[in-house]
PDB file of N, CA, C and O in Angstrom:
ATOM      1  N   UNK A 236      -7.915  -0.860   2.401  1.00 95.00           N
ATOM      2  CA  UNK A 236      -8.666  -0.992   3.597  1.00 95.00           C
ATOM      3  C   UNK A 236      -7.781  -0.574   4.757  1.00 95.00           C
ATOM      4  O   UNK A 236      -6.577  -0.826   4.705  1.00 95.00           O
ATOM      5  N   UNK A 237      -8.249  -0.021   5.680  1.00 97.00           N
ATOM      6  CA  UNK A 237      -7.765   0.709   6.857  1.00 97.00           C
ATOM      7  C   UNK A 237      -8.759  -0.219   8.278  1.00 97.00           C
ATOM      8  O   UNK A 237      -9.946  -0.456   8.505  1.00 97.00           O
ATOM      9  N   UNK A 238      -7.577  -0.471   8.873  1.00 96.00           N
ATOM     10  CA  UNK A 238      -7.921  -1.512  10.208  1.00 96.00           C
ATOM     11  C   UNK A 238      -8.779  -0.380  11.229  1.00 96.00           C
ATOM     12  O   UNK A 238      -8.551   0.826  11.130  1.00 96.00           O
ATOM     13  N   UNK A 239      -9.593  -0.825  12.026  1.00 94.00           N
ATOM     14  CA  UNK A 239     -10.446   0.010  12.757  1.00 94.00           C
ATOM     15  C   UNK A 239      -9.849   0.555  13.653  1.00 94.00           C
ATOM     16  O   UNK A 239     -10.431   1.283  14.457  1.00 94.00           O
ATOM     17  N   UNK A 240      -8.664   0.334  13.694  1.00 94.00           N
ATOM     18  CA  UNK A 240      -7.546   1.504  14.728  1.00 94.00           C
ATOM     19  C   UNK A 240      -6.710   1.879  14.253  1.00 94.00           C
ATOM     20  O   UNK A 240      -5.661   2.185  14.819  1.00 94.00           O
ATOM     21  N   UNK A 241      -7.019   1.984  12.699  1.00 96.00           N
ATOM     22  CA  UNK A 241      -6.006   3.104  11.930  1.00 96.00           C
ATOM     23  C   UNK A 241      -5.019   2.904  11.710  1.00 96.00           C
ATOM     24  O   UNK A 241      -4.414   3.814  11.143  1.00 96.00           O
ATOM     25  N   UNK A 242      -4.144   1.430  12.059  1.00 96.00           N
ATOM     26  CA  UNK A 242      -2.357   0.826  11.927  1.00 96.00           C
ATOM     27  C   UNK A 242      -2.295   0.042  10.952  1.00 96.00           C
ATOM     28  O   UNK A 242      -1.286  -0.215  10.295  1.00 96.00           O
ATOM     29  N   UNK A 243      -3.332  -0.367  10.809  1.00 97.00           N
ATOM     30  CA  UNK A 243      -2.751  -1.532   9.446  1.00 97.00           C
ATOM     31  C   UNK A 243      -3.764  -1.131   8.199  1.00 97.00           C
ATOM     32  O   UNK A 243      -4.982  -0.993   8.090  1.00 97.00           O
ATOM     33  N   UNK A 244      -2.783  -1.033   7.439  1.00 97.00           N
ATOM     34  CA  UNK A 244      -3.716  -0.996   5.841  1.00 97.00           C
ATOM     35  C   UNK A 244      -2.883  -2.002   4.794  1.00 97.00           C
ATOM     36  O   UNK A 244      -1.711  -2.347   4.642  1.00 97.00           O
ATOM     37  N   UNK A 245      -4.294  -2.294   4.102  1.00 96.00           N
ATOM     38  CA  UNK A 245      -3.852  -3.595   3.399  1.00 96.00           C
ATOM     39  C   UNK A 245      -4.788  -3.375   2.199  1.00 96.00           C
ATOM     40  O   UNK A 245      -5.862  -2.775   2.252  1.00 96.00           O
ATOM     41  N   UNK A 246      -4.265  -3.914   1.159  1.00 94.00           N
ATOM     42  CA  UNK A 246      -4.597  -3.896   0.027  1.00 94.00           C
ATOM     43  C   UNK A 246      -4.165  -4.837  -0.885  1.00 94.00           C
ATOM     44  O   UNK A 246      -3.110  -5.459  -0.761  1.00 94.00           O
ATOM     45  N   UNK A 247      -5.147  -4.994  -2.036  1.00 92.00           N
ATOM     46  CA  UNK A 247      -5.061  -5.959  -2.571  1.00 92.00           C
ATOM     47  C   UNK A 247      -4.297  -5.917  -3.916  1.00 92.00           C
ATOM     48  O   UNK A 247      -4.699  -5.120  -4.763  1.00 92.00           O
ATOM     49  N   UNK A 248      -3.175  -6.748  -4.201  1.00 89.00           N
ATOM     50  CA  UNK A 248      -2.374  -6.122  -4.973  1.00 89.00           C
ATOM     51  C   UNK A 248      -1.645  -7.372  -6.661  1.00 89.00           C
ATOM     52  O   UNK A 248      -1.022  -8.387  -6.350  1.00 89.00           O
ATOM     53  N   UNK A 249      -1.828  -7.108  -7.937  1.00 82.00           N
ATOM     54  CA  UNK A 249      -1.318  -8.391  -9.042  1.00 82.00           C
ATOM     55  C   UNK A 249       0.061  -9.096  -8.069  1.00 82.00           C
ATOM     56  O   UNK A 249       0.321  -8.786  -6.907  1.00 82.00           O
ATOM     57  N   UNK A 250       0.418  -9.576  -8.477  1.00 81.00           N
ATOM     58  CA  UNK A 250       1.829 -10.633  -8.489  1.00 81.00           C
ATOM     59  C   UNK A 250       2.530 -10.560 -10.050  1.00 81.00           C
ATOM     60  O   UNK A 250       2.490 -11.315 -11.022  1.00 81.00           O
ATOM     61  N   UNK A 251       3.234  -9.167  -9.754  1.00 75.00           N
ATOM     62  CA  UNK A 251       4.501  -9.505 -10.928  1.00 75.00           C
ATOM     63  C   UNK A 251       4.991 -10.831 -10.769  1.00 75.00           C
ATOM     64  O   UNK A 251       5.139 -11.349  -9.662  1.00 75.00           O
ATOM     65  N   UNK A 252       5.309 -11.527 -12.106  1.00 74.00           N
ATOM     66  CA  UNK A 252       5.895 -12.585 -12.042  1.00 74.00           C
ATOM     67  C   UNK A 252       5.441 -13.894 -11.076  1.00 74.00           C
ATOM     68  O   UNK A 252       6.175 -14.880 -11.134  1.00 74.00           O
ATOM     69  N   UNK A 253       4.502 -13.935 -10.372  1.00 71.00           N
ATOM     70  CA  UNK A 253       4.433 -14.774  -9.658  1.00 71.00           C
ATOM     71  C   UNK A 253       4.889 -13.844  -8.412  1.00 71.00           C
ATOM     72  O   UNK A 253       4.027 -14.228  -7.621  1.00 71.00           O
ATOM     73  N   UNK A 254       5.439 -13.146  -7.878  1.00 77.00           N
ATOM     74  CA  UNK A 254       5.832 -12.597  -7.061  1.00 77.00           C
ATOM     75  C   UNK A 254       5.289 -11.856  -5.932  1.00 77.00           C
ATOM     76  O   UNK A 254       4.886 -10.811  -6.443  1.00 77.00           O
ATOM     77  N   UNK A 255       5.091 -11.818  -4.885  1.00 83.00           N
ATOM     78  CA  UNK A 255       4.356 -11.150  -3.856  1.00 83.00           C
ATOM     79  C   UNK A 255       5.199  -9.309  -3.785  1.00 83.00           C
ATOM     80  O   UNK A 255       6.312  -8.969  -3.383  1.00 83.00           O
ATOM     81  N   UNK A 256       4.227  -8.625  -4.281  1.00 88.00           N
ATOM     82  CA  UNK A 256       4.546  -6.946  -3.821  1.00 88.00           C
ATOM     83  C   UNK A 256       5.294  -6.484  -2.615  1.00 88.00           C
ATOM     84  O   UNK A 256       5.278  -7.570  -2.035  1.00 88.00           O
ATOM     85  N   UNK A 257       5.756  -5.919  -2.028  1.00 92.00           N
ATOM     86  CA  UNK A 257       5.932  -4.771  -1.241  1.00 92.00           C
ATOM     87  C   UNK A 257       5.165  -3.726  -0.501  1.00 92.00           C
ATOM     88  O   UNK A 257       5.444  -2.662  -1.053  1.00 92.00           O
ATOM     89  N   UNK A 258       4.499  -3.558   0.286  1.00 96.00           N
ATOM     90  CA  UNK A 258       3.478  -1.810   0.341  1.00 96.00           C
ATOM     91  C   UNK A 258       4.285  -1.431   1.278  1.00 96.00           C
ATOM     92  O   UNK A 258       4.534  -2.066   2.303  1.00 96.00           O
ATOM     93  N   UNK A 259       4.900   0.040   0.838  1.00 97.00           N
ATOM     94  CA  UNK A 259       5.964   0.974   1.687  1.00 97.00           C
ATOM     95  C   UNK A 259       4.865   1.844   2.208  1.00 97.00           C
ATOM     96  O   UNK A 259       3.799   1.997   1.612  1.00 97.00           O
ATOM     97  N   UNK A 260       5.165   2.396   3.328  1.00 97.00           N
ATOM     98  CA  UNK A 260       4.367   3.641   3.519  1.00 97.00           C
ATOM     99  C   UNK A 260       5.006   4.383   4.179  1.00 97.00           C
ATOM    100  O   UNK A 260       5.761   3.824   4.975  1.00 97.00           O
ATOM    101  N   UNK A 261       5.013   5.728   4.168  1.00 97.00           N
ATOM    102  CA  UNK A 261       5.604   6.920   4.347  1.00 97.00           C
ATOM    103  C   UNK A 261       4.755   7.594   5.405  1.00 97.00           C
ATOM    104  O   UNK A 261       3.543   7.667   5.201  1.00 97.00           O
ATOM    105  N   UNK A 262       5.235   8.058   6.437  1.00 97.00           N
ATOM    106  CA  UNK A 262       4.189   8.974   7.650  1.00 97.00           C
ATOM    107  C   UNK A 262       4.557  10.424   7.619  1.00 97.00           C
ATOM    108  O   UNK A 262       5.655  10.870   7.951  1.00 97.00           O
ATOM    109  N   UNK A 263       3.650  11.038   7.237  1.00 97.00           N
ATOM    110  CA  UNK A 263       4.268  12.790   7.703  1.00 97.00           C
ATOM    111  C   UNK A 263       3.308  13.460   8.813  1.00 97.00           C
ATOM    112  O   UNK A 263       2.820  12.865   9.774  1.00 97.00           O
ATOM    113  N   UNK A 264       3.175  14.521   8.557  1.00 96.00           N
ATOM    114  CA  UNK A 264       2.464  15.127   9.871  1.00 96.00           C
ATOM    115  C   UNK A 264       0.742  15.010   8.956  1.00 96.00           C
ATOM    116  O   UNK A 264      -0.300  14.571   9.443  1.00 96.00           O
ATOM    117  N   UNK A 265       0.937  15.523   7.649  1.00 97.00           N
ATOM    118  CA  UNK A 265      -0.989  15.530   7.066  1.00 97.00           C
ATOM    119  C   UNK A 265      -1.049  14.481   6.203  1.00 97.00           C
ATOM    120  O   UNK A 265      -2.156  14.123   5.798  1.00 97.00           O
ATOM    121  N   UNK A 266       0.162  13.796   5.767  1.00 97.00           N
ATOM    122  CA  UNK A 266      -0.802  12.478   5.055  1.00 97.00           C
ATOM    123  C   UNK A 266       0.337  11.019   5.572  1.00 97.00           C
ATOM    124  O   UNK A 266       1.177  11.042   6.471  1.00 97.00           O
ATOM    125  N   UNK A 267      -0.052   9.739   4.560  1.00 98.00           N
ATOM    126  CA  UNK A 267       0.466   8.841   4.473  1.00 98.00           C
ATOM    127  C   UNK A 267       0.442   8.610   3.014  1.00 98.00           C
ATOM    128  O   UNK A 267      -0.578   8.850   2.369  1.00 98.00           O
ATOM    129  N   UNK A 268       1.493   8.165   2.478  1.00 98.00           N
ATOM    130  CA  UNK A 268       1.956   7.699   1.324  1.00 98.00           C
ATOM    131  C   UNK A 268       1.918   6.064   1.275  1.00 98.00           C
ATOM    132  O   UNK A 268       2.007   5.428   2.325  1.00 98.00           O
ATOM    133  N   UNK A 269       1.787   5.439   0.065  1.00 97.00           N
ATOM    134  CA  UNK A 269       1.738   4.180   0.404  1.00 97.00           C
ATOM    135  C   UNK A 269       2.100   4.039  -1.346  1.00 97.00           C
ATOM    136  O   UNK A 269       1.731   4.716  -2.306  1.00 97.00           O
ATOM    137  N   UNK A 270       3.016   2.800  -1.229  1.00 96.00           N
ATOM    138  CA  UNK A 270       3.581   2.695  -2.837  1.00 96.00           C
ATOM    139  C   UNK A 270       3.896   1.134  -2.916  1.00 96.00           C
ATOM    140  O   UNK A 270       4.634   0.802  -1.988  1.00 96.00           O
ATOM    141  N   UNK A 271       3.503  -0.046  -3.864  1.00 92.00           N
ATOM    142  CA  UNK A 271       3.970  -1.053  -4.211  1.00 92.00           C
ATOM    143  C   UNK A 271       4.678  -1.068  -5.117  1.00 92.00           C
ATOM    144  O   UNK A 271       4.503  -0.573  -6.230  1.00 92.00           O
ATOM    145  N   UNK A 272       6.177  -2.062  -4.421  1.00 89.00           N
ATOM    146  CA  UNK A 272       7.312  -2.168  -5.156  1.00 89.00           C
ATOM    147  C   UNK A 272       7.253  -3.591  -5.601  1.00 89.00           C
ATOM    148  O   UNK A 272       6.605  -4.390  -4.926  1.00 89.00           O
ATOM    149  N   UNK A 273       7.669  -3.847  -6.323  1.00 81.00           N
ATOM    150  CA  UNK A 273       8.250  -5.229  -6.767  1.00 81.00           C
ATOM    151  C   UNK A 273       9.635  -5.519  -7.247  1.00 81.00           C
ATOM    152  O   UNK A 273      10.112  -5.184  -8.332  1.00 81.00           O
ATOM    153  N   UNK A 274      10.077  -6.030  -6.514  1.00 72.00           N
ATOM    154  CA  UNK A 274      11.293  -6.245  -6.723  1.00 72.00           C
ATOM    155  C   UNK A 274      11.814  -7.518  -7.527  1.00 72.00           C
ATOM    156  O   UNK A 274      12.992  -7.663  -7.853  1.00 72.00           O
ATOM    157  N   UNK A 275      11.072  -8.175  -7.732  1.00 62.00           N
ATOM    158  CA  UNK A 275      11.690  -9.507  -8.326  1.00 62.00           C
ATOM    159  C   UNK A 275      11.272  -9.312 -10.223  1.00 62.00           C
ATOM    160  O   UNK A 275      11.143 -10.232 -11.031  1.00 62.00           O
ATOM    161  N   UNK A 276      11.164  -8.060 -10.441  1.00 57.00           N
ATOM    162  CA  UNK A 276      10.928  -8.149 -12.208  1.00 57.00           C
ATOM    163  C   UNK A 276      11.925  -8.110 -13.253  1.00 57.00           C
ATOM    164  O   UNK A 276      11.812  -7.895 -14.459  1.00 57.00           O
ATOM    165  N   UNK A 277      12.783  -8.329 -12.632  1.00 62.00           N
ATOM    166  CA  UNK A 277      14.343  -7.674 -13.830  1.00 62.00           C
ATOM    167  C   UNK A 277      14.774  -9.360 -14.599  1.00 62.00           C
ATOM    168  O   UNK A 277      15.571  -9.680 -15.480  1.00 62.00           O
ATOM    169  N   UNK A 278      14.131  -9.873 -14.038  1.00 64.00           N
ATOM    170  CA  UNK A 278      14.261 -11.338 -15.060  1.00 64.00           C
ATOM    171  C   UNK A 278      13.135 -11.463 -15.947  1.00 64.00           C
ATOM    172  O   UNK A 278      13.497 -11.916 -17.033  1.00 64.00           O
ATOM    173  N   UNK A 279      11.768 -11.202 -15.874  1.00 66.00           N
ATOM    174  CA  UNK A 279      10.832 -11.379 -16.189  1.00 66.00           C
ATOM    175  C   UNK A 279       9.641 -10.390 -17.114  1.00 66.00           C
ATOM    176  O   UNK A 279      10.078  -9.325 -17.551  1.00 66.00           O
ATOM    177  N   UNK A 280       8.783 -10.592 -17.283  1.00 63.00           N
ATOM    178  CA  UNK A 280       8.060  -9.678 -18.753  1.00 63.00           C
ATOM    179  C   UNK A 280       7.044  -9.010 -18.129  1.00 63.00           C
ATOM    180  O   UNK A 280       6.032  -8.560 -18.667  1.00 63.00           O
ATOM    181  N   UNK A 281       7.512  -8.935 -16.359  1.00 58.00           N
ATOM    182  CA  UNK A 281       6.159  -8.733 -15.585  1.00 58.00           C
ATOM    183  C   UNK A 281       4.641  -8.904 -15.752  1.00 58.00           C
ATOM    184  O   UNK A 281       3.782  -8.025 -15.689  1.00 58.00           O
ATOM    185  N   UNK A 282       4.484 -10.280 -15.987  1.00 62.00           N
ATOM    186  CA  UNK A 282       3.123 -10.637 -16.038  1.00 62.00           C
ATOM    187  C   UNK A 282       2.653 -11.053 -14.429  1.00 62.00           C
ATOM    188  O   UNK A 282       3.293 -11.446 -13.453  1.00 62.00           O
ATOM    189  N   UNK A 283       1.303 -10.779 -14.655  1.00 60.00           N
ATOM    190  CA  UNK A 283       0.773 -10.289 -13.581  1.00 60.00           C
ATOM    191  C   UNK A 283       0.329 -12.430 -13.439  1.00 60.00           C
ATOM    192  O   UNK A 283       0.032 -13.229 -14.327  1.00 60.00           O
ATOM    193  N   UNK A 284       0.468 -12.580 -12.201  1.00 70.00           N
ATOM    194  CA  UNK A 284      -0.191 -14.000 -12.033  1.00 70.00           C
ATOM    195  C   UNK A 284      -0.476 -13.944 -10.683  1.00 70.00           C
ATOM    196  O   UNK A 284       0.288 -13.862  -9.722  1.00 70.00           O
ATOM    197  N   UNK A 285      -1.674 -13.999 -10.742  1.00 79.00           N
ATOM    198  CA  UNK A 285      -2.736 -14.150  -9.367  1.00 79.00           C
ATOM    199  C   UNK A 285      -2.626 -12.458  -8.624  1.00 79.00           C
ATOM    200  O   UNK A 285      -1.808 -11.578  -8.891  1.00 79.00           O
ATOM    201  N   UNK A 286      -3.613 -12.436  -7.763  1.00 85.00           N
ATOM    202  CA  UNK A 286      -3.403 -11.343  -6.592  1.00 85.00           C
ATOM    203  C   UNK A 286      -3.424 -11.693  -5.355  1.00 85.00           C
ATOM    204  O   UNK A 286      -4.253 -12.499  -4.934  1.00 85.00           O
ATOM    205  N   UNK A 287      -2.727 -11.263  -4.777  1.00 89.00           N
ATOM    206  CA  UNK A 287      -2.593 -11.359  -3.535  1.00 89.00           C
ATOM    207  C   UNK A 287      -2.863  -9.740  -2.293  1.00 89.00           C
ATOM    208  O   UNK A 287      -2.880  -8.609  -2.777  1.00 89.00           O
ATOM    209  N   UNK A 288      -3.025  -9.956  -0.899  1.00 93.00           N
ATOM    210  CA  UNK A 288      -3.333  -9.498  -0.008  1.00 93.00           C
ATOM    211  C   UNK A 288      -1.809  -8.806   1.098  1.00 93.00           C
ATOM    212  O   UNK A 288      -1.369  -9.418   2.071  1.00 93.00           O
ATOM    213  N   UNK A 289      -1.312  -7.563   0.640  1.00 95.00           N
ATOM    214  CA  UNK A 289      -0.197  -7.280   1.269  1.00 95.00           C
ATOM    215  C   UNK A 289      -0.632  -5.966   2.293  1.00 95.00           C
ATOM    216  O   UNK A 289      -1.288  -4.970   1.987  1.00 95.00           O
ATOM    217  N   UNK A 290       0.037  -6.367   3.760  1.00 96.00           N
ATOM    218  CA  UNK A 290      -0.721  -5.082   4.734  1.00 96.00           C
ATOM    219  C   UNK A 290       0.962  -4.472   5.176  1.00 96.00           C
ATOM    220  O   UNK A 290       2.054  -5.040   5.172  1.00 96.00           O
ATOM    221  N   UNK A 291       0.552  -3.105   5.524  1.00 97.00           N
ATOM    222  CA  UNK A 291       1.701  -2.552   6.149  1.00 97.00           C
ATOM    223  C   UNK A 291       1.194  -1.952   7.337  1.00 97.00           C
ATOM    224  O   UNK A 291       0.032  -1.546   7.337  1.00 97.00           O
ATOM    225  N   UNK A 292       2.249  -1.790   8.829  1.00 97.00           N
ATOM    226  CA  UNK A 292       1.654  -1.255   9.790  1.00 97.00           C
ATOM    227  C   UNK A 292       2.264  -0.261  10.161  1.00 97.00           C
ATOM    228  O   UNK A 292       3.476  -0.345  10.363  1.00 97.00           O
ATOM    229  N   UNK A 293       1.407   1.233  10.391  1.00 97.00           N
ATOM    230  CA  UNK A 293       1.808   2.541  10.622  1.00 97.00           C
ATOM    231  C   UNK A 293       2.210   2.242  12.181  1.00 97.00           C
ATOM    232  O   UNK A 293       1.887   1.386  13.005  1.00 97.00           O
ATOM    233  N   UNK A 294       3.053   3.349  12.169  1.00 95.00           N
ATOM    234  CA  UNK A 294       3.396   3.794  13.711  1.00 95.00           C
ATOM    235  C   UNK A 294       2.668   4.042  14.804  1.00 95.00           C
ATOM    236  O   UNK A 294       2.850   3.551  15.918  1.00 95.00           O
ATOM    237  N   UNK A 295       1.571   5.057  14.379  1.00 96.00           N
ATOM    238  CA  UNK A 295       0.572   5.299  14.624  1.00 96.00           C
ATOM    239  C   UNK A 295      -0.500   5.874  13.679  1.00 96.00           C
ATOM    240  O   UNK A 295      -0.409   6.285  12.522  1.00 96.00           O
ATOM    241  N   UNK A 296      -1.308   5.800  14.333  1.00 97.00           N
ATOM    242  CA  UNK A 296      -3.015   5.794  13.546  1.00 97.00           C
ATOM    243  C   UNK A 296      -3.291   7.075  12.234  1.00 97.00           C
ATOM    244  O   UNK A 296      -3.483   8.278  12.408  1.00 97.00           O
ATOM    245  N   UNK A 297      -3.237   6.424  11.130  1.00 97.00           N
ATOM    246  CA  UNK A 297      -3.979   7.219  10.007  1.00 97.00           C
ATOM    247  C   UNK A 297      -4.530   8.601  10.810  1.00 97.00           C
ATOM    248  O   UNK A 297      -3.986   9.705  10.787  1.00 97.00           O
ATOM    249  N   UNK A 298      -5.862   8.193  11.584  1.00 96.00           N
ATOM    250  CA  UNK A 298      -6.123   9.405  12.115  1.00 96.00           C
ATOM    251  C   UNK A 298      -7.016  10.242  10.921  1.00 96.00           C
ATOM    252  O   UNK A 298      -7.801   9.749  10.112  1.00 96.00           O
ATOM    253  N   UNK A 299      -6.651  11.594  11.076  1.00 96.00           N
ATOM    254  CA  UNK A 299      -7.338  12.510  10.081  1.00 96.00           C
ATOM    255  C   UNK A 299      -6.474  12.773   9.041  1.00 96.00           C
ATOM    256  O   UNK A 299      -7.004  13.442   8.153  1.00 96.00           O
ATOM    257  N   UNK A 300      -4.949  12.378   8.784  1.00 97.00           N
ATOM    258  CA  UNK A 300      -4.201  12.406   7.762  1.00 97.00           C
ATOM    259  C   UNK A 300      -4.584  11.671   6.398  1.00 97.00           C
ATOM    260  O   UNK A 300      -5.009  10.516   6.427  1.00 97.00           O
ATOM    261  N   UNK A 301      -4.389  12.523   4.945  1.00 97.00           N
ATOM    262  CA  UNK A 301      -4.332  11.790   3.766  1.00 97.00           C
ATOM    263  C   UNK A 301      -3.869  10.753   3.811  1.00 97.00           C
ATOM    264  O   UNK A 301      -2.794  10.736   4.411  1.00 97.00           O
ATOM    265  N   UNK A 302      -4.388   9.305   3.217  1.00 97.00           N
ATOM    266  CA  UNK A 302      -3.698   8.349   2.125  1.00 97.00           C
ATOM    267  C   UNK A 302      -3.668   8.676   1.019  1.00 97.00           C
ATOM    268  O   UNK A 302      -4.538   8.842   0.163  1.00 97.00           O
ATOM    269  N   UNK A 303      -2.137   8.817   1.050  1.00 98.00           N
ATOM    270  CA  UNK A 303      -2.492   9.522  -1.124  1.00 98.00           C
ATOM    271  C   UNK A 303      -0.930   8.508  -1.573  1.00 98.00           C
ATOM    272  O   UNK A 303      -0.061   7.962  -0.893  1.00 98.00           O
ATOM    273  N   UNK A 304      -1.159   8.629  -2.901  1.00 97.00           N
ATOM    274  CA  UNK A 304      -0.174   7.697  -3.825  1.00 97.00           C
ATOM    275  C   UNK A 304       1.047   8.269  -3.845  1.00 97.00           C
ATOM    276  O   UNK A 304       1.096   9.460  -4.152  1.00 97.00           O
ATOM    277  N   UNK A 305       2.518   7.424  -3.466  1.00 97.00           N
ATOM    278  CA  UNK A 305       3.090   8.176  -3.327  1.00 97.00           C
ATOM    279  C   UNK A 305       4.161   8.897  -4.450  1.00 97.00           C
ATOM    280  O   UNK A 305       5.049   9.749  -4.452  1.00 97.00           O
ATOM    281  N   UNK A 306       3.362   7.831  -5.554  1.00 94.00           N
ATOM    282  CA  UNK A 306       4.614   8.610  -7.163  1.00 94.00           C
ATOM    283  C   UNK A 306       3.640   9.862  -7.225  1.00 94.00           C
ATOM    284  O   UNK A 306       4.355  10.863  -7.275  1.00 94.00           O
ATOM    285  N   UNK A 307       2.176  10.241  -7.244  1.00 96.00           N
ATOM    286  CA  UNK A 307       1.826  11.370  -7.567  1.00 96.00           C
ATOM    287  C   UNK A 307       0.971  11.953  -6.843  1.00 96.00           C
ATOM    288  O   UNK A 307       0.229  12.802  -7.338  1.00 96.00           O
ATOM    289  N   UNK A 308       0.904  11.601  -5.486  1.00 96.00           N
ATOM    290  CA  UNK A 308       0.081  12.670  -4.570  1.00 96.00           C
ATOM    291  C   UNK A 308      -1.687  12.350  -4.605  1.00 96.00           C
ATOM    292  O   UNK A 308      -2.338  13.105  -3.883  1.00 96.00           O
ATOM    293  N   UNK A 309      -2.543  11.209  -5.451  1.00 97.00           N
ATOM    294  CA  UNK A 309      -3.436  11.248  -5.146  1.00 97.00           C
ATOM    295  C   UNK A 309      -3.807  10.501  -4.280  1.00 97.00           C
ATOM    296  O   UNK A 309      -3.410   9.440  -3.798  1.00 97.00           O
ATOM    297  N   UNK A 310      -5.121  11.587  -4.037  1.00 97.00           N
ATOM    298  CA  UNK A 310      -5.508  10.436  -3.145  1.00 97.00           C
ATOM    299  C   UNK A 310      -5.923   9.114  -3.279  1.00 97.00           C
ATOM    300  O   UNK A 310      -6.242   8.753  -4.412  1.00 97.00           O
ATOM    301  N   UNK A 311      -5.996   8.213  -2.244  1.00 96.00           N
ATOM    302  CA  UNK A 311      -6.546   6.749  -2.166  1.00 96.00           C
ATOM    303  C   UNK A 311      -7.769   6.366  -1.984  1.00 96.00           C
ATOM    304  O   UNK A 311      -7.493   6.967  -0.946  1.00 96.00           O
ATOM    305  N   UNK A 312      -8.562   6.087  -1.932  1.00 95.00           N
ATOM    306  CA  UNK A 312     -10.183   5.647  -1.541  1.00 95.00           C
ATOM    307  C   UNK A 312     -10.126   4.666  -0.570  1.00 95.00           C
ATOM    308  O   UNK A 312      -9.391   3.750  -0.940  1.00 95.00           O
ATOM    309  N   UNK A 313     -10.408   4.562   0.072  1.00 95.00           N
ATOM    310  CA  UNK A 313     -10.146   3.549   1.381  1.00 95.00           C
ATOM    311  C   UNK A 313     -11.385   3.365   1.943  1.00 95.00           C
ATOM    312  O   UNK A 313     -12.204   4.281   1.870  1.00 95.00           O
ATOM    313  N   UNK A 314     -11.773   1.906   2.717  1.00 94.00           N
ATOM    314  CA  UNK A 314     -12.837   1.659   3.435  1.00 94.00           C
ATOM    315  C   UNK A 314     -11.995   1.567   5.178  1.00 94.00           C
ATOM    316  O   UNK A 314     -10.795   1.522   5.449  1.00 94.00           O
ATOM    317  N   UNK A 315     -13.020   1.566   5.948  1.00 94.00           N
ATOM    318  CA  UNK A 315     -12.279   1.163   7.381  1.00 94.00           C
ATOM    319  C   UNK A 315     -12.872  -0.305   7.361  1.00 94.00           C
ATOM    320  O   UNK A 315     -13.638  -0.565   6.433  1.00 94.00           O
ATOM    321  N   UNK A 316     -12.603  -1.260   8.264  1.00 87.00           N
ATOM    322  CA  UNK A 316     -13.010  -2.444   8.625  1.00 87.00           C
ATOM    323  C   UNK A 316     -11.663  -3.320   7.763  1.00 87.00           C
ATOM    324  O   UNK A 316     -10.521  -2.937   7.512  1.00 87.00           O
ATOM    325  N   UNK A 317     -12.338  -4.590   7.466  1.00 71.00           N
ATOM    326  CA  UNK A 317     -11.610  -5.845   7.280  1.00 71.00           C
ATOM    327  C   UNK A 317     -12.430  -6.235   6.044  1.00 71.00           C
ATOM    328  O   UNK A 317     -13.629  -6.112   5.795  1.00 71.00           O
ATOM    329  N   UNK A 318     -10.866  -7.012   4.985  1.00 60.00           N
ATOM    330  CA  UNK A 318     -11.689  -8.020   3.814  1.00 60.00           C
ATOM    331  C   UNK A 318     -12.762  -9.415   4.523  1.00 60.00           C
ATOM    332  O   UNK A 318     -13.374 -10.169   3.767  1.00 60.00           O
TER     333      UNK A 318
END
């Protein structure tokens, strides 16, 4: 989901381990990249427990630029508004 002024996108994301995600995002001139990390799995069998709601805020506005994935370039499907 993309905030109605284009800065915050948030998405809904498992919990490795119990663990709350990461969403990085990347700005170029035609798209935005956006990638969840988890960092807390190197102890664990990464099981997924519960989901949770993680937002990141652009610099400036999405705009007419791609959201695409950033290990392989696709695109994202996105709504505008709020959960």
């Amino acid at each position: 989901m993309v905030s109605a002024g284009g800065r915050v996108i948030t998405v809904r994301a498992a919990k490795p381990c119990g663990h709350r995600p990461l969403l990085i995002a990347r700005s170029y001139p035609h798209r935005v990249t956006l990638q969840l990390v988890n960092q807390h799995t190197s102890n664990c069998h990464v099981e997924a427990v519960g989901v949770t709601i993680v937002s990141v805020t652009l610099s400036r506005p999405l705009g007419t630029r791609r959201l695409v994935q950033a290990l392989n370039g696709k695109p994202i499907k996105y709504h505008v508004g709020h959960f």
